[in-house]
JSON list of C-alpha atoms in Angstrom, two decimals:
[
{"chain": "A", "resi": 1104, "resn": "GLU", "atom": "CA", "xyz": [-22.53, 62.37, 42.69]},
{"chain": "A", "resi": 1105, "resn": "THR", "atom": "CA", "xyz": [-20.82, 59.17, 43.74]},
{"chain": "A", "resi": 1106, "resn": "GLY", "atom": "CA", "xyz": [-23.78, 57.58, 45.51]},
{"chain": "A", "resi": 1107, "resn": "VAL", "atom": "CA", "xyz": [-21.66, 57.45, 48.67]},
{"chain": "A", "resi": 1108, "resn": "THR", "atom": "CA", "xyz": [-21.55, 60.69, 50.63]},
{"chain": "A", "resi": 1109, "resn": "GLN", "atom": "CA", "xyz": [-19.08, 61.40, 53.41]},
{"chain": "A", "resi": 1110, "resn": "THR", "atom": "CA", "xyz": [-19.11, 64.30, 55.86]},
{"chain": "A", "resi": 1111, "resn": "PRO", "atom": "CA", "xyz": [-17.22, 66.30, 56.80]},
{"chain": "A", "resi": 1112, "resn": "ARG", "atom": "CA", "xyz": [-14.74, 66.60, 53.93]},
{"chain": "A", "resi": 1113, "resn": "HIS", "atom": "CA", "xyz": [-12.08, 68.02, 56.21]},
{"chain": "A", "resi": 1114, "resn": "LEU", "atom": "CA", "xyz": [-11.64, 67.71, 59.96]},
{"chain": "A", "resi": 1115, "resn": "VAL", "atom": "CA", "xyz": [-9.00, 69.09, 62.27]},
{"chain": "A", "resi": 1116, "resn": "MET", "atom": "CA", "xyz": [-9.13, 67.85, 65.83]},
{"chain": "A", "resi": 1117, "resn": "GLY", "atom": "CA", "xyz": [-7.00, 67.88, 68.94]},
{"chain": "A", "resi": 1118, "resn": "MET", "atom": "CA", "xyz": [-5.90, 64.71, 70.65]},
{"chain": "A", "resi": 1119, "resn": "THR", "atom": "CA", "xyz": [-8.46, 65.10, 73.43]},
{"chain": "A", "resi": 1120, "resn": "ASN", "atom": "CA", "xyz": [-11.44, 65.76, 71.16]},
{"chain": "A", "resi": 1121, "resn": "LYS", "atom": "CA", "xyz": [-14.28, 63.43, 70.27]},
{"chain": "A", "resi": 1122, "resn": "LYS", "atom": "CA", "xyz": [-15.64, 63.62, 66.76]},
{"chain": "A", "resi": 1123, "resn": "SER", "atom": "CA", "xyz": [-17.55, 61.42, 64.33]},
{"chain": "A", "resi": 1124, "resn": "LEU", "atom": "CA", "xyz": [-17.26, 60.78, 60.61]},
{"chain": "A", "resi": 1125, "resn": "LYS", "atom": "CA", "xyz": [-20.46, 60.07, 58.73]},
{"chain": "A", "resi": 1126, "resn": "CYS", "atom": "CA", "xyz": [-21.11, 58.04, 55.60]},
{"chain": "A", "resi": 1127, "resn": "GLU", "atom": "CA", "xyz": [-24.34, 57.54, 53.71]},
{"chain": "A", "resi": 1128, "resn": "GLN", "atom": "CA", "xyz": [-24.92, 55.38, 50.63]},
{"chain": "A", "resi": 1129, "resn": "HIS", "atom": "CA", "xyz": [-27.83, 55.69, 48.21]},
{"chain": "A", "resi": 1130, "resn": "LEU", "atom": "CA", "xyz": [-27.05, 52.63, 46.09]},
{"chain": "A", "resi": 1131, "resn": "GLY", "atom": "CA", "xyz": [-29.07, 49.96, 47.87]},
{"chain": "A", "resi": 1132, "resn": "HIS", "atom": "CA", "xyz": [-25.89, 48.13, 48.87]},
{"chain": "A", "resi": 1133, "resn": "ASN", "atom": "CA", "xyz": [-25.78, 45.75, 51.83]},
{"chain": "A", "resi": 1134, "resn": "ALA", "atom": "CA", "xyz": [-22.14, 46.04, 52.89]},
{"chain": "A", "resi": 1135, "resn": "MET", "atom": "CA", "xyz": [-20.21, 49.10, 54.07]},
{"chain": "A", "resi": 1136, "resn": "TYR", "atom": "CA", "xyz": [-16.53, 49.64, 54.78]},
{"chain": "A", "resi": 1137, "resn": "TRP", "atom": "CA", "xyz": [-14.10, 52.05, 56.40]},
{"chain": "A", "resi": 1138, "resn": "TYR", "atom": "CA", "xyz": [-10.66, 52.35, 54.79]},
{"chain": "A", "resi": 1139, "resn": "LYS", "atom": "CA", "xyz": [-7.69, 54.46, 55.87]},
{"chain": "A", "resi": 1140, "resn": "GLN", "atom": "CA", "xyz": [-5.30, 55.94, 53.35]},
{"chain": "A", "resi": 1141, "resn": "SER", "atom": "CA", "xyz": [-2.01, 57.30, 54.64]},
{"chain": "A", "resi": 1142, "resn": "ALA", "atom": "CA", "xyz": [0.46, 59.04, 52.38]},
{"chain": "A", "resi": 1143, "resn": "LYS", "atom": "CA", "xyz": [2.18, 56.71, 49.90]},
{"chain": "A", "resi": 1144, "resn": "LYS", "atom": "CA", "xyz": [0.64, 53.61, 51.52]},
{"chain": "A", "resi": 1145, "resn": "PRO", "atom": "CA", "xyz": [-2.01, 51.17, 50.28]},
{"chain": "A", "resi": 1146, "resn": "LEU", "atom": "CA", "xyz": [-5.56, 51.62, 51.41]},
{"chain": "A", "resi": 1147, "resn": "GLU", "atom": "CA", "xyz": [-5.96, 49.79, 54.71]},
{"chain": "A", "resi": 1148, "resn": "LEU", "atom": "CA", "xyz": [-9.23, 48.09, 55.51]},
{"chain": "A", "resi": 1149, "resn": "MET", "atom": "CA", "xyz": [-10.44, 49.05, 58.99]},
{"chain": "A", "resi": 1150, "resn": "PHE", "atom": "CA", "xyz": [-13.96, 47.74, 59.38]},
{"chain": "A", "resi": 1151, "resn": "VAL", "atom": "CA", "xyz": [-16.56, 45.87, 57.34]},
{"chain": "A", "resi": 1152, "resn": "TYR", "atom": "CA", "xyz": [-20.27, 45.72, 58.00]},
{"chain": "A", "resi": 1153, "resn": "SER", "atom": "CA", "xyz": [-22.32, 43.13, 56.16]},
{"chain": "A", "resi": 1154, "resn": "LEU", "atom": "CA", "xyz": [-26.08, 43.38, 56.55]},
{"chain": "A", "resi": 1155, "resn": "GLU", "atom": "CA", "xyz": [-25.45, 45.81, 59.43]},
{"chain": "A", "resi": 1156, "resn": "GLU", "atom": "CA", "xyz": [-23.29, 43.34, 61.37]},
{"chain": "A", "resi": 1157, "resn": "ARG", "atom": "CA", "xyz": [-19.58, 43.92, 61.82]},
{"chain": "A", "resi": 1158, "resn": "VAL", "atom": "CA", "xyz": [-17.73, 41.11, 60.10]},
{"chain": "A", "resi": 1159, "resn": "GLU", "atom": "CA", "xyz": [-14.20, 42.43, 60.04]},
{"chain": "A", "resi": 1160, "resn": "ASN", "atom": "CA", "xyz": [-12.05, 44.43, 62.42]},
{"chain": "A", "resi": 1161, "resn": "ASN", "atom": "CA", "xyz": [-8.47, 44.53, 61.26]},
{"chain": "A", "resi": 1162, "resn": "SER", "atom": "CA", "xyz": [-6.70, 45.14, 64.55]},
{"chain": "A", "resi": 1163, "resn": "VAL", "atom": "CA", "xyz": [-7.83, 48.71, 64.65]},
{"chain": "A", "resi": 1164, "resn": "PRO", "atom": "CA", "xyz": [-7.11, 50.59, 67.92]},
{"chain": "A", "resi": 1165, "resn": "SER", "atom": "CA", "xyz": [-10.10, 51.10, 70.17]},
{"chain": "A", "resi": 1166, "resn": "ARG", "atom": "CA", "xyz": [-9.88, 54.87, 69.75]},
{"chain": "A", "resi": 1167, "resn": "PHE", "atom": "CA", "xyz": [-11.73, 54.18, 66.48]},
{"chain": "A", "resi": 1168, "resn": "SER", "atom": "CA", "xyz": [-15.28, 52.96, 67.05]},
{"chain": "A", "resi": 1169, "resn": "PRO", "atom": "CA", "xyz": [-17.60, 52.15, 64.12]},
{"chain": "A", "resi": 1170, "resn": "GLU", "atom": "CA", "xyz": [-21.37, 52.19, 64.15]},
{"chain": "A", "resi": 1171, "resn": "CYS", "atom": "CA", "xyz": [-23.78, 50.97, 61.48]},
{"chain": "A", "resi": 1172, "resn": "PRO", "atom": "CA", "xyz": [-27.36, 51.78, 62.50]},
{"chain": "A", "resi": 1173, "resn": "ASN", "atom": "CA", "xyz": [-28.82, 50.63, 59.18]},
{"chain": "A", "resi": 1174, "resn": "SER", "atom": "CA", "xyz": [-27.69, 49.50, 55.75]},
{"chain": "A", "resi": 1175, "resn": "SER", "atom": "CA", "xyz": [-27.46, 53.06, 54.43]},
{"chain": "A", "resi": 1176, "resn": "HIS", "atom": "CA", "xyz": [-25.48, 54.74, 57.20]},
{"chain": "A", "resi": 1177, "resn": "LEU", "atom": "CA", "xyz": [-22.07, 54.21, 58.70]},
{"chain": "A", "resi": 1178, "resn": "PHE", "atom": "CA", "xyz": [-20.26, 56.21, 61.35]},
{"chain": "A", "resi": 1179, "resn": "LEU", "atom": "CA", "xyz": [-16.70, 56.24, 62.64]},
{"chain": "A", "resi": 1180, "resn": "HIS", "atom": "CA", "xyz": [-16.46, 57.67, 66.15]},
{"chain": "A", "resi": 1181, "resn": "LEU", "atom": "CA", "xyz": [-13.07, 59.11, 67.04]},
{"chain": "A", "resi": 1182, "resn": "HIS", "atom": "CA", "xyz": [-11.67, 59.85, 70.49]},
{"chain": "A", "resi": 1183, "resn": "THR", "atom": "CA", "xyz": [-8.22, 60.56, 71.91]},
{"chain": "A", "resi": 1184, "resn": "LEU", "atom": "CA", "xyz": [-6.54, 60.18, 68.52]},
{"chain": "A", "resi": 1185, "resn": "GLN", "atom": "CA", "xyz": [-2.82, 60.48, 67.89]},
{"chain": "A", "resi": 1186, "resn": "PRO", "atom": "CA", "xyz": [-1.07, 62.65, 65.27]},
{"chain": "A", "resi": 1187, "resn": "GLU", "atom": "CA", "xyz": [-0.19, 59.49, 63.31]},
{"chain": "A", "resi": 1188, "resn": "ASP", "atom": "CA", "xyz": [-3.91, 58.91, 62.80]},
{"chain": "A", "resi": 1189, "resn": "SER", "atom": "CA", "xyz": [-3.94, 61.85, 60.41]},
{"chain": "A", "resi": 1190, "resn": "ALA", "atom": "CA", "xyz": [-4.98, 60.41, 57.06]},
{"chain": "A", "resi": 1191, "resn": "LEU", "atom": "CA", "xyz": [-7.74, 60.24, 54.47]},
{"chain": "A", "resi": 1192, "resn": "TYR", "atom": "CA", "xyz": [-10.62, 58.10, 55.73]},
{"chain": "A", "resi": 1193, "resn": "LEU", "atom": "CA", "xyz": [-12.68, 56.54, 52.99]},
{"chain": "A", "resi": 1194, "resn": "CYS", "atom": "CA", "xyz": [-16.09, 54.96, 53.26]},
{"chain": "A", "resi": 1195, "resn": "ALA", "atom": "CA", "xyz": [-17.20, 52.43, 50.67]},
{"chain": "A", "resi": 1196, "resn": "SER", "atom": "CA", "xyz": [-20.18, 50.23, 49.97]},
{"chain": "A", "resi": 1197, "resn": "SER", "atom": "CA", "xyz": [-20.83, 47.16, 47.87]},
{"chain": "A", "resi": 1198, "resn": "ARG", "atom": "CA", "xyz": [-23.47, 44.58, 47.09]},
{"chain": "A", "resi": 1199, "resn": "LEU", "atom": "CA", "xyz": [-22.81, 41.14, 48.45]},
{"chain": "A", "resi": 1200, "resn": "THR", "atom": "CA", "xyz": [-24.19, 38.70, 45.93]},
{"chain": "A", "resi": 1201, "resn": "GLY", "atom": "CA", "xyz": [-24.03, 35.37, 47.70]},
{"chain": "A", "resi": 1202, "resn": "ALA", "atom": "CA", "xyz": [-21.67, 32.66, 48.84]},
{"chain": "A", "resi": 1203, "resn": "SER", "atom": "CA", "xyz": [-20.71, 31.46, 45.40]},
{"chain": "A", "resi": 1204, "resn": "SER", "atom": "CA", "xyz": [-20.40, 34.80, 43.70]},
{"chain": "A", "resi": 1205, "resn": "TYR", "atom": "CA", "xyz": [-17.86, 37.54, 43.48]},
{"chain": "A", "resi": 1206, "resn": "ASN", "atom": "CA", "xyz": [-18.55, 40.65, 45.45]},
{"chain": "A", "resi": 1207, "resn": "SER", "atom": "CA", "xyz": [-19.43, 43.70, 43.41]},
{"chain": "A", "resi": 1208, "resn": "PRO", "atom": "CA", "xyz": [-16.82, 46.45, 43.12]},
{"chain": "A", "resi": 1209, "resn": "LEU", "atom": "CA", "xyz": [-16.57, 48.88, 45.99]},
{"chain": "A", "resi": 1210, "resn": "HIS", "atom": "CA", "xyz": [-18.09, 52.32, 45.54]},
{"chain": "A", "resi": 1211, "resn": "PHE", "atom": "CA", "xyz": [-16.16, 54.93, 47.48]},
{"chain": "A", "resi": 1212, "resn": "GLY", "atom": "CA", "xyz": [-17.08, 58.28, 48.93]},
{"chain": "A", "resi": 1213, "resn": "ASN", "atom": "CA", "xyz": [-14.77, 61.26, 48.51]},
{"chain": "A", "resi": 1214, "resn": "GLY", "atom": "CA", "xyz": [-13.28, 60.77, 51.94]},
{"chain": "A", "resi": 1215, "resn": "THR", "atom": "CA", "xyz": [-12.68, 62.82, 55.05]},
{"chain": "A", "resi": 1216, "resn": "ARG", "atom": "CA", "xyz": [-9.23, 64.37, 55.34]},
{"chain": "A", "resi": 1217, "resn": "LEU", "atom": "CA", "xyz": [-8.45, 64.14, 59.05]},
{"chain": "A", "resi": 1218, "resn": "THR", "atom": "CA", "xyz": [-5.68, 66.09, 60.74]},
{"chain": "A", "resi": 1219, "resn": "VAL", "atom": "CA", "xyz": [-4.90, 65.42, 64.39]},
{"chain": "A", "resi": 1220, "resn": "THR", "atom": "CA", "xyz": [-2.97, 68.18, 66.11]},
{"chain": "B", "resi": 709, "resn": "ASP", "atom": "CA", "xyz": [2.03, 42.13, 54.87]},
{"chain": "B", "resi": 710, "resn": "GLN", "atom": "CA", "xyz": [1.54, 43.76, 51.53]},
{"chain": "B", "resi": 711, "resn": "GLN", "atom": "CA", "xyz": [-0.21, 41.19, 49.37]},
{"chain": "B", "resi": 712, "resn": "VAL", "atom": "CA", "xyz": [-0.75, 43.52, 46.44]},
{"chain": "B", "resi": 713, "resn": "LYS", "atom": "CA", "xyz": [2.18, 45.50, 45.13]},
{"chain": "B", "resi": 714, "resn": "GLN", "atom": "CA", "xyz": [2.50, 48.26, 42.61]},
{"chain": "B", "resi": 715, "resn": "ASN", "atom": "CA", "xyz": [6.22, 48.78, 42.26]},
{"chain": "B", "resi": 716, "resn": "SER", "atom": "CA", "xyz": [6.09, 51.89, 40.12]},
{"chain": "B", "resi": 717, "resn": "PRO", "atom": "CA", "xyz": [4.95, 54.92, 42.11]},
{"chain": "B", "resi": 718, "resn": "SER", "atom": "CA", "xyz": [4.70, 57.02, 38.96]},
{"chain": "B", "resi": 719, "resn": "LEU", "atom": "CA", "xyz": [4.50, 56.78, 35.18]},
{"chain": "B", "resi": 720, "resn": "SER", "atom": "CA", "xyz": [4.61, 59.48, 32.52]},
{"chain": "B", "resi": 721, "resn": "VAL", "atom": "CA", "xyz": [3.51, 58.94, 28.92]},
{"chain": "B", "resi": 722, "resn": "GLN", "atom": "CA", "xyz": [2.78, 61.06, 25.89]},
{"chain": "B", "resi": 723, "resn": "GLU", "atom": "CA", "xyz": [-0.78, 61.63, 24.77]},
{"chain": "B", "resi": 724, "resn": "GLY", "atom": "CA", "xyz": [-1.84, 59.04, 22.20]},
{"chain": "B", "resi": 725, "resn": "ARG", "atom": "CA", "xyz": [0.68, 56.44, 23.35]},
{"chain": "B", "resi": 726, "resn": "ILE", "atom": "CA", "xyz": [0.02, 53.35, 25.44]},
{"chain": "B", "resi": 727, "resn": "SER", "atom": "CA", "xyz": [0.10, 53.43, 29.24]},
{"chain": "B", "resi": 728, "resn": "ILE", "atom": "CA", "xyz": [0.93, 50.15, 30.98]},
{"chain": "B", "resi": 729, "resn": "LEU", "atom": "CA", "xyz": [0.42, 49.91, 34.72]},
{"chain": "B", "resi": 730, "resn": "ASN", "atom": "CA", "xyz": [1.61, 46.81, 36.53]},
{"chain": "B", "resi": 731, "resn": "CYS", "atom": "CA", "xyz": [0.55, 45.00, 39.67]},
{"chain": "B", "resi": 732, "resn": "ASP", "atom": "CA", "xyz": [1.83, 41.88, 41.45]},
{"chain": "B", "resi": 733, "resn": "TYR", "atom": "CA", "xyz": [0.15, 39.84, 44.15]},
{"chain": "B", "resi": 734, "resn": "THR", "atom": "CA", "xyz": [1.32, 37.14, 46.51]},
{"chain": "B", "resi": 735, "resn": "ASN", "atom": "CA", "xyz": [-1.87, 35.48, 47.77]},
{"chain": "B", "resi": 736, "resn": "SER", "atom": "CA", "xyz": [-2.83, 32.54, 45.55]},
{"chain": "B", "resi": 737, "resn": "MET", "atom": "CA", "xyz": [-6.38, 32.64, 47.00]},
{"chain": "B", "resi": 738, "resn": "PHE", "atom": "CA", "xyz": [-7.09, 35.91, 45.18]},
{"chain": "B", "resi": 739, "resn": "ASP", "atom": "CA", "xyz": [-9.39, 35.29, 42.24]},
{"chain": "B", "resi": 740, "resn": "TYR", "atom": "CA", "xyz": [-10.95, 38.66, 41.57]},
{"chain": "B", "resi": 741, "resn": "PHE", "atom": "CA", "xyz": [-8.91, 41.67, 40.51]},
{"chain": "B", "resi": 742, "resn": "LEU", "atom": "CA", "xyz": [-9.88, 45.27, 39.99]},
{"chain": "B", "resi": 743, "resn": "TRP", "atom": "CA", "xyz": [-8.41, 48.58, 38.93]},
{"chain": "B", "resi": 744, "resn": "TYR", "atom": "CA", "xyz": [-9.54, 51.85, 40.47]},
{"chain": "B", "resi": 745, "resn": "LYS", "atom": "CA", "xyz": [-8.78, 55.39, 39.38]},
{"chain": "B", "resi": 746, "resn": "LYS", "atom": "CA", "xyz": [-8.47, 58.29, 41.79]},
{"chain": "B", "resi": 747, "resn": "TYR", "atom": "CA", "xyz": [-8.45, 62.00, 41.07]},
{"chain": "B", "resi": 748, "resn": "PRO", "atom": "CA", "xyz": [-7.29, 64.48, 43.74]},
{"chain": "B", "resi": 749, "resn": "ALA", "atom": "CA", "xyz": [-9.92, 65.28, 46.39]},
{"chain": "B", "resi": 750, "resn": "GLU", "atom": "CA", "xyz": [-12.12, 62.41, 45.20]},
{"chain": "B", "resi": 751, "resn": "GLY", "atom": "CA", "xyz": [-12.55, 58.81, 46.26]},
{"chain": "B", "resi": 752, "resn": "PRO", "atom": "CA", "xyz": [-11.34, 55.94, 44.05]},
{"chain": "B", "resi": 753, "resn": "THR", "atom": "CA", "xyz": [-13.72, 54.99, 41.26]},
{"chain": "B", "resi": 754, "resn": "PHE", "atom": "CA", "xyz": [-14.02, 51.52, 39.81]},
{"chain": "B", "resi": 755, "resn": "LEU", "atom": "CA", "xyz": [-12.51, 51.19, 36.35]},
{"chain": "B", "resi": 756, "resn": "ILE", "atom": "CA", "xyz": [-12.35, 47.56, 35.24]},
{"chain": "B", "resi": 757, "resn": "SER", "atom": "CA", "xyz": [-12.17, 44.09, 36.76]},
{"chain": "B", "resi": 758, "resn": "ILE", "atom": "CA", "xyz": [-11.20, 40.56, 35.84]},
{"chain": "B", "resi": 759, "resn": "SER", "atom": "CA", "xyz": [-11.90, 37.18, 37.41]},
{"chain": "B", "resi": 760, "resn": "SER", "atom": "CA", "xyz": [-9.35, 34.41, 37.53]},
{"chain": "B", "resi": 761, "resn": "ILE", "atom": "CA", "xyz": [-11.19, 32.36, 34.91]},
{"chain": "B", "resi": 762, "resn": "LYS", "atom": "CA", "xyz": [-10.15, 34.91, 32.29]},
{"chain": "B", "resi": 763, "resn": "ASP", "atom": "CA", "xyz": [-6.79, 36.25, 31.19]},
{"chain": "B", "resi": 764, "resn": "LYS", "atom": "CA", "xyz": [-8.05, 39.39, 29.47]},
{"chain": "B", "resi": 765, "resn": "ASN", "atom": "CA", "xyz": [-10.90, 41.83, 29.84]},
{"chain": "B", "resi": 766, "resn": "GLU", "atom": "CA", "xyz": [-11.40, 44.82, 27.59]},
{"chain": "B", "resi": 767, "resn": "ASP", "atom": "CA", "xyz": [-13.58, 47.89, 28.01]},
{"chain": "B", "resi": 768, "resn": "GLY", "atom": "CA", "xyz": [-13.04, 50.59, 25.43]},
{"chain": "B", "resi": 769, "resn": "ARG", "atom": "CA", "xyz": [-9.55, 52.03, 25.78]},
{"chain": "B", "resi": 770, "resn": "PHE", "atom": "CA", "xyz": [-8.89, 49.97, 28.92]},
{"chain": "B", "resi": 771, "resn": "THR", "atom": "CA", "xyz": [-7.69, 46.36, 28.93]},
{"chain": "B", "resi": 772, "resn": "VAL", "atom": "CA", "xyz": [-6.68, 44.32, 31.94]},
{"chain": "B", "resi": 773, "resn": "PHE", "atom": "CA", "xyz": [-4.44, 41.28, 31.51]},
{"chain": "B", "resi": 774, "resn": "LEU", "atom": "CA", "xyz": [-4.05, 38.57, 34.14]},
{"chain": "B", "resi": 775, "resn": "ASN", "atom": "CA", "xyz": [-1.14, 36.13, 34.33]},
{"chain": "B", "resi": 776, "resn": "LYS", "atom": "CA", "xyz": [-2.05, 33.74, 37.12]},
{"chain": "B", "resi": 777, "resn": "SER", "atom": "CA", "xyz": [1.14, 31.72, 37.00]},
{"chain": "B", "resi": 778, "resn": "ALA", "atom": "CA", "xyz": [3.19, 34.86, 37.48]},
{"chain": "B", "resi": 779, "resn": "LYS", "atom": "CA", "xyz": [0.66, 36.40, 39.90]},
{"chain": "B", "resi": 780, "resn": "HIS", "atom": "CA", "xyz": [0.76, 39.52, 37.80]},
{"chain": "B", "resi": 781, "resn": "LEU", "atom": "CA", "xyz": [-1.81, 41.78, 36.23]},
{"chain": "B", "resi": 782, "resn": "SER", "atom": "CA", "xyz": [-1.53, 44.86, 34.12]},
{"chain": "B", "resi": 783, "resn": "LEU", "atom": "CA", "xyz": [-3.76, 47.66, 32.91]},
{"chain": "B", "resi": 784, "resn": "HIS", "atom": "CA", "xyz": [-3.28, 48.95, 29.36]},
{"chain": "B", "resi": 785, "resn": "ILE", "atom": "CA", "xyz": [-4.71, 52.30, 28.33]},
{"chain": "B", "resi": 786, "resn": "VAL", "atom": "CA", "xyz": [-4.58, 53.06, 24.65]},
{"chain": "B", "resi": 787, "resn": "PRO", "atom": "CA", "xyz": [-4.59, 55.70, 23.39]},
{"chain": "B", "resi": 788, "resn": "SER", "atom": "CA", "xyz": [-3.75, 57.61, 26.55]},
{"chain": "B", "resi": 789, "resn": "GLN", "atom": "CA", "xyz": [-5.45, 60.96, 27.08]},
{"chain": "B", "resi": 790, "resn": "PRO", "atom": "CA", "xyz": [-4.57, 63.86, 29.40]},
{"chain": "B", "resi": 791, "resn": "GLY", "atom": "CA", "xyz": [-7.81, 63.19, 31.31]},
{"chain": "B", "resi": 792, "resn": "ASP", "atom": "CA", "xyz": [-6.43, 59.78, 32.24]},
{"chain": "B", "resi": 793, "resn": "SER", "atom": "CA", "xyz": [-3.90, 61.50, 34.52]},
{"chain": "B", "resi": 794, "resn": "ALA", "atom": "CA", "xyz": [-4.73, 60.15, 37.99]},
{"chain": "B", "resi": 795, "resn": "VAL", "atom": "CA", "xyz": [-3.57, 57.64, 40.58]},
{"chain": "B", "resi": 796, "resn": "TYR", "atom": "CA", "xyz": [-4.42, 54.05, 39.64]},
{"chain": "B", "resi": 797, "resn": "PHE", "atom": "CA", "xyz": [-4.91, 51.42, 42.34]},
{"chain": "B", "resi": 798, "resn": "CYS", "atom": "CA", "xyz": [-4.81, 47.70, 41.80]},
{"chain": "B", "resi": 799, "resn": "ALA", "atom": "CA", "xyz": [-7.00, 45.61, 44.14]},
{"chain": "B", "resi": 800, "resn": "ALA", "atom": "CA", "xyz": [-7.59, 41.92, 44.73]},
{"chain": "B", "resi": 801, "resn": "SER", "atom": "CA", "xyz": [-9.91, 39.73, 46.75]},
{"chain": "B", "resi": 802, "resn": "ALA", "atom": "CA", "xyz": [-10.95, 36.12, 47.17]},
{"chain": "B", "resi": 803, "resn": "ARG", "atom": "CA", "xyz": [-14.45, 34.97, 46.35]},
{"chain": "B", "resi": 804, "resn": "ASN", "atom": "CA", "xyz": [-16.97, 35.98, 49.01]},
{"chain": "B", "resi": 805, "resn": "ASN", "atom": "CA", "xyz": [-14.24, 37.63, 51.04]},
{"chain": "B", "resi": 806, "resn": "ASN", "atom": "CA", "xyz": [-14.90, 41.11, 52.34]},
{"chain": "B", "resi": 807, "resn": "ASP", "atom": "CA", "xyz": [-11.21, 41.93, 52.63]},
{"chain": "B", "resi": 808, "resn": "MET", "atom": "CA", "xyz": [-10.21, 43.61, 49.38]},
{"chain": "B", "resi": 809, "resn": "ARG", "atom": "CA", "xyz": [-6.47, 44.38, 49.34]},
{"chain": "B", "resi": 810, "resn": "PHE", "atom": "CA", "xyz": [-5.10, 47.40, 47.55]},
{"chain": "B", "resi": 811, "resn": "GLY", "atom": "CA", "xyz": [-1.73, 48.34, 46.14]},
{"chain": "B", "resi": 812, "resn": "ALA", "atom": "CA", "xyz": [-0.11, 51.66, 47.00]},
{"chain": "B", "resi": 813, "resn": "GLY", "atom": "CA", "xyz": [-1.05, 53.16, 43.65]},
{"chain": "B", "resi": 814, "resn": "THR", "atom": "CA", "xyz": [0.73, 54.44, 40.54]},
{"chain": "B", "resi": 815, "resn": "ARG", "atom": "CA", "xyz": [0.44, 58.08, 39.57]},
{"chain": "B", "resi": 816, "resn": "LEU", "atom": "CA", "xyz": [-0.06, 58.32, 35.80]},
{"chain": "B", "resi": 817, "resn": "THR", "atom": "CA", "xyz": [0.67, 61.58, 34.01]},
{"chain": "B", "resi": 818, "resn": "VAL", "atom": "CA", "xyz": [-0.33, 61.87, 30.37]},
{"chain": "B", "resi": 819, "resn": "LYS", "atom": "CA", "xyz": [1.39, 64.79, 28.69]},
{"chain": "B", "resi": 820, "resn": "PRO", "atom": "CA", "xyz": [-0.31, 66.65, 25.82]}
]
């Protein structure tokens, strides 16, 4: 039990489909993140939500649309994806401790393995 | 731009010996460094961290060393155990910055 739960674990979708990835954290954290991990590449930060407000969007294509309805839930809505979007999508959460403090380590879910056909 | 680099994609050591995993960074604003461990089909899990005010942090068999002048950190595991076999990611961030940068990972194999 990681405290961060992602569903589904695996997803295969066509390029015209619309699907959503879900993340839920049970750790009382106030920041949530979406990362993308492609083969043999570093984890790439996609989106950050701090206190339910999006604070970071690292030039992610608009076919990825995040949603954070509350501090415990995070979604990634997917539509008209490309085969190169196939990757492991990781959700993470952390506790932001204040302007003069270090952020706490990220706690990751087990990821959603996405295949776009 | 890859601000955190792990130049060794893989490392193999014998059980009981020391494992040394290396990481280099380019951004001088980074002041908080972490190591994560990842098993197959699981997300990365936090292992150990160090802030820039220290040059060493130890937790059981795991020690992280930071050389700020060289912008280099390393993770020492001693003695290595077969259960340590995993991919290890180095990560870095600046204080109060949400953008934590990761290296590409080093796959450690500890042979019995």
